[in-house]
Amino acid sequence: MKLYYWPGACSLSPHIVSREAGIELQLAQLDRSAERKTADGTVLLSVNPKNQVPVLELDDGQELTEGPVIVQYLADRKPGSDLLPAAGTMERYRIQEWLNFVTSELHKTFGPLFRPNTPEEFKTISKDYLSQRFDWINKELAGKKYLTGDKFTVADAYLFTILRWAPRVGIDLAKWPNIATYVDRVTARPKVQEALKAEGLLPS
């Protein structure tokens, strides 16, 4: 399988999950040009008409898109990894609840903060909204190692990926001590370290 990614983008989430699950992926890094190409000249638009990462190219040639779906697909390939509870269980729905929250409430709120043409007033509103959401997450993490307890799951890989964007837009996570400690804890995981180094986000 092949993962199309940009370093540090939301594609980091399935990259982390693949390493945590012990699934070897071929990594296809895209450049930041208008065409969004890989080193071999593959254009992102040719594998994903939405022109976004992540894209997981399966061994049979199919493409799977949308990070929350890809991480579940990968975890289901290795159920013994404990990254995702069994289908039909309430524990599984809790993970899906978190994945949906992160994608709709955090991920999409960050988007305009990276765009140079976003009005400053709107950026301020977006940061205020994120702060409210961080207040709630900080409370949810009290007394927990990870989102649902002591086990690292696909939801943690996604939340961690999005939280890493906060300093880039001028949000200091130190205001939320449980979140700051959580980010440090996830960063220290050996497989997370591997993914960060592979994407050039940490010294190799």
Coordinates of C-alpha atoms in Angstrom, one line a residue:
M1 CA 0.0 0.0 0.0
K2 CA 1.1 3.6 -0.7
L3 CA 0.4 6.7 1.4
Y4 CA 0.4 10.1 -0.3
Y5 CA 1.3 12.7 2.2
W6 CA 2.6 16.2 3.0
P7 CA 5.0 16.4 6.0
G8 CA 3.0 17.4 9.1
A9 CA -0.3 17.6 7.4
C10 CA -3.4 15.5 8.4
S11 CA -1.8 12.6 6.5
L12 CA 0.5 12.2 9.5
S13 CA -2.3 10.5 11.4
P14 CA -2.6 7.4 9.1
H15 CA 1.2 7.4 8.9
I16 CA 1.4 7.1 12.7
V17 CA -1.4 4.4 12.7
S18 CA 0.4 2.3 10.1
R19 CA 3.6 2.3 12.2
E20 CA 1.7 1.6 15.4
A21 CA -0.1 -1.3 13.7
G22 CA 3.1 -2.7 12.1
I23 CA 1.9 -2.1 8.6
E24 CA 4.6 -1.2 6.1
L25 CA 3.5 1.5 3.7
Q26 CA 5.3 3.0 0.7
L27 CA 5.5 6.7 1.4
A28 CA 4.8 9.1 -1.5
Q29 CA 5.7 12.7 -0.4
L30 CA 4.0 15.5 -2.4
D31 CA 5.7 18.8 -3.1
R32 CA 4.1 22.1 -2.5
S33 CA 3.9 23.2 -6.1
A34 CA 0.6 24.0 -7.8
E35 CA 0.6 20.6 -9.3
R36 CA 1.2 18.8 -6.0
K37 CA 3.5 16.1 -7.4
T38 CA 5.5 13.2 -6.0
A39 CA 9.2 12.6 -6.9
D40 CA 8.2 10.2 -9.7
G41 CA 5.9 12.9 -11.2
T42 CA 2.6 11.5 -10.0
V43 CA 0.1 14.4 -9.6
L44 CA -2.2 14.3 -6.6
L45 CA -5.2 15.2 -8.7
S46 CA -4.7 12.0 -10.6
V47 CA -5.1 9.8 -7.5
N48 CA -7.6 12.0 -5.6
P49 CA -10.0 14.2 -7.5
K50 CA -10.5 16.2 -4.3
N51 CA -6.8 17.1 -4.6
Q52 CA -6.2 16.5 -0.9
V53 CA -4.2 14.3 1.4
P54 CA -4.2 11.7 2.7
V55 CA -4.7 9.2 0.0
L56 CA -4.1 5.5 0.6
E57 CA -3.5 3.5 -2.5
L58 CA -4.5 -0.1 -1.9
D59 CA -2.7 -3.1 -3.3
D60 CA -5.5 -3.8 -5.8
G61 CA -5.2 -0.2 -7.2
Q62 CA -8.2 1.3 -5.4
E63 CA -7.7 4.6 -3.6
L64 CA -9.1 5.4 -0.2
T65 CA -9.4 9.0 1.0
E66 CA -10.4 10.9 4.2
G67 CA -8.2 10.4 7.2
P68 CA -10.7 9.2 9.7
V69 CA -11.7 6.4 7.3
I70 CA -8.1 5.5 6.4
V71 CA -7.0 5.1 10.1
Q72 CA -10.0 2.7 10.7
Y73 CA -9.2 0.7 7.6
L74 CA -5.5 0.3 8.7
A75 CA -6.4 -0.6 12.3
D76 CA -8.9 -3.2 11.1
R77 CA -6.1 -4.8 9.1
K78 CA -4.3 -5.5 12.4
P79 CA -7.0 -6.0 15.0
G80 CA -4.4 -7.3 17.5
S81 CA -2.8 -3.9 17.6
D82 CA -5.6 -2.6 19.9
L83 CA -5.8 0.6 18.0
L84 CA -9.5 0.3 17.3
P85 CA -12.2 -1.7 19.2
A86 CA -14.2 -4.3 17.5
A87 CA -17.1 -3.2 15.1
G88 CA -20.4 -3.0 16.8
T89 CA -19.1 -2.3 20.3
M90 CA -19.8 0.9 22.2
E91 CA -16.0 1.3 22.5
R92 CA -15.8 1.5 18.7
Y93 CA -18.5 4.1 18.6
R94 CA -16.7 6.2 21.2
I95 CA -13.6 6.2 19.0
Q96 CA -15.8 7.2 16.0
E97 CA -17.3 9.9 18.1
W98 CA -13.8 11.3 18.7
L99 CA -12.8 11.0 15.1
N100 CA -15.9 12.9 14.0
F101 CA -15.3 15.6 16.6
V102 CA -11.7 16.1 15.6
T103 CA -12.5 16.3 11.9
S104 CA -15.5 18.6 12.2
E105 CA -14.7 20.8 15.2
L106 CA -10.9 21.1 15.1
H107 CA -9.5 20.1 11.7
K108 CA -11.8 22.2 9.6
T109 CA -11.5 25.2 12.0
F110 CA -7.7 25.2 11.6
G111 CA -8.0 25.3 7.8
P112 CA -8.7 29.0 7.4
L113 CA -5.9 29.9 9.8
F114 CA -3.3 28.7 7.3
R115 CA -4.8 30.6 4.3
P116 CA -3.2 34.0 3.7
N117 CA -6.4 35.5 2.3
T118 CA -8.5 34.7 5.4
P119 CA -9.5 38.0 7.1
E120 CA -7.9 38.6 10.4
E121 CA -11.3 39.1 12.1
F122 CA -12.2 35.6 11.0
K123 CA -8.9 34.2 12.2
T124 CA -9.6 35.6 15.6
I125 CA -13.1 34.1 15.7
S126 CA -11.6 30.7 14.7
K127 CA -9.0 30.8 17.4
D128 CA -11.6 31.7 20.0
Y129 CA -13.6 28.7 18.9
L130 CA -10.7 26.4 19.1
S131 CA -9.9 27.7 22.6
Q132 CA -13.4 26.8 23.7
R133 CA -12.9 23.3 22.3
F134 CA -9.5 23.0 23.9
D135 CA -11.1 23.9 27.3
W136 CA -13.4 20.9 26.9
I137 CA -10.7 18.5 25.7
N138 CA -8.5 19.6 28.6
K139 CA -11.2 18.5 31.0
E140 CA -11.8 15.2 29.1
L141 CA -8.1 14.3 29.4
A142 CA -7.9 14.8 33.2
G143 CA -6.7 11.6 34.8
K144 CA -6.2 9.9 31.4
K145 CA -3.2 8.9 29.4
Y146 CA -5.2 8.9 26.1
L147 CA -8.6 10.0 24.9
T148 CA -10.4 6.8 26.0
G149 CA -8.1 5.8 28.9
D150 CA -4.8 3.9 29.0
K151 CA -4.8 2.7 25.4
F152 CA -3.5 4.7 22.4
T153 CA -6.0 4.5 19.6
V154 CA -6.5 5.9 16.1
A155 CA -8.4 8.8 17.6
D156 CA -5.2 9.8 19.5
A157 CA -3.2 9.7 16.3
Y158 CA -5.6 12.1 14.7
L159 CA -6.0 14.5 17.6
F160 CA -2.2 14.6 18.1
T161 CA -1.7 15.4 14.5
I162 CA -4.1 18.4 14.6
L163 CA -2.8 19.7 18.0
R164 CA 0.7 19.9 16.5
W165 CA -0.6 22.7 14.3
A166 CA -1.5 25.0 17.3
P167 CA 1.9 26.7 17.6
R168 CA 2.1 27.4 13.9
V169 CA -1.0 29.6 14.2
G170 CA 0.1 31.3 17.4
I171 CA -1.9 29.1 19.9
D172 CA 0.1 28.2 23.0
L173 CA -1.0 24.8 24.3
A174 CA 0.6 25.5 27.7
K175 CA -2.7 27.2 28.6
W176 CA -4.2 23.7 28.7
P177 CA -1.8 21.6 30.9
N178 CA -3.6 18.3 30.3
I179 CA -3.4 18.8 26.5
A180 CA 0.3 19.9 26.7
T181 CA 1.2 16.8 28.7
Y182 CA -0.8 14.6 26.3
V183 CA 1.0 16.0 23.3
D184 CA 4.4 15.3 25.0
R185 CA 3.2 11.8 25.9
V186 CA 2.2 10.9 22.4
T187 CA 5.3 12.5 20.9
A188 CA 7.4 10.2 23.1
R189 CA 5.9 7.0 21.7
P190 CA 8.6 5.2 19.7
K191 CA 6.4 4.6 16.6
V192 CA 5.3 8.3 16.6
Q193 CA 8.9 9.3 16.8
E194 CA 9.6 7.1 13.7
A195 CA 6.8 8.7 11.8
L196 CA 7.9 12.2 12.7
K197 CA 11.5 11.5 11.7
A198 CA 10.4 9.9 8.5
E199 CA 8.5 13.1 7.6
G200 CA 11.5 15.3 8.5
L201 CA 9.6 16.7 11.5
L202 CA 12.3 15.7 14.0
P203 CA 16.1 15.3 13.6
S204 CA 16.8 11.9 12.2

